[in-house]
GROMACS .gro file of C-alpha atoms in nm:
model
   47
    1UNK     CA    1   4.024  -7.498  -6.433
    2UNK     CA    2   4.252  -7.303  -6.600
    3UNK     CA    3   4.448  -6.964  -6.550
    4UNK     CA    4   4.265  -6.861  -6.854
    5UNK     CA    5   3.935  -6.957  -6.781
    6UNK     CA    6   3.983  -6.791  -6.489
    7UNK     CA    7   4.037  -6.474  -6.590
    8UNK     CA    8   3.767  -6.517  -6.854
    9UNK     CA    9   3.513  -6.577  -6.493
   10UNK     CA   10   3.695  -6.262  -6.345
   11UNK     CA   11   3.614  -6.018  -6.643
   12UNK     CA   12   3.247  -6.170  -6.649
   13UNK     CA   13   3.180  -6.051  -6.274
   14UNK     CA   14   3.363  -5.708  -6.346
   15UNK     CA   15   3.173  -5.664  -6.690
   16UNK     CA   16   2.832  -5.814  -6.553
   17UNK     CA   17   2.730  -5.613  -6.245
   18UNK     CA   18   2.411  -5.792  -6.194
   19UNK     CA   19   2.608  -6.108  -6.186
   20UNK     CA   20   2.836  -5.962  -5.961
   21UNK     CA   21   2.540  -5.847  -5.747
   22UNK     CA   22   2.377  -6.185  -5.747
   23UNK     CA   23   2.675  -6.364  -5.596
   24UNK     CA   24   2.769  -6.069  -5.372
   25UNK     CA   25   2.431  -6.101  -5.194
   26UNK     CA   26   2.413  -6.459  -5.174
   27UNK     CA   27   2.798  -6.477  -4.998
   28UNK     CA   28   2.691  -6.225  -4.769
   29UNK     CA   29   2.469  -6.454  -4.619
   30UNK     CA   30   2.763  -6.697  -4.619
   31UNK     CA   31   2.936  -6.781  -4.245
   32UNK     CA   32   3.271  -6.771  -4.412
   33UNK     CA   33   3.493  -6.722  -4.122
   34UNK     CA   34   3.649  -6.883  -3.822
   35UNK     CA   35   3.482  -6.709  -3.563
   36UNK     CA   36   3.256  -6.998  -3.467
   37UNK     CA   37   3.548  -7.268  -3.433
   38UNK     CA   38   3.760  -7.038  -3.241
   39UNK     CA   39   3.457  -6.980  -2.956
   40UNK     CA   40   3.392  -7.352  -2.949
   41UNK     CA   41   3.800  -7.391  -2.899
   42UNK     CA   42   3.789  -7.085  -2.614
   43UNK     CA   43   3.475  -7.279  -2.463
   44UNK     CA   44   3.663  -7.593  -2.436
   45UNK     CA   45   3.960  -7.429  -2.329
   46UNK     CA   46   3.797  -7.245  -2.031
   47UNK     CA   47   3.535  -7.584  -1.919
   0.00000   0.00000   0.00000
């Protein structure tokens, strides 16, 4: 990919809302963080 394509993807989401909406709900329902790892790591940690 691109710079250019990238912005091209980056003006879609801003000038498509519904698109924007689509992928908005589905990544909210995404466990994007570390949270998880670091509570298994504590677990160890403290066992």
């Amino acid at each position: 990919m691109n710079p250019e394509a990238i912005a091209d993807a980056m003006v879609s989401l801003i000038e498509n809302k519904e698109m924007a909406a689509f992928f908005t709900a589905n990544l909210s329902n995404e466990k994007l963080g570390t949270e998880e790892e670091i509570n298994k790591l504590y677990q160890l940690i403290h066992s």
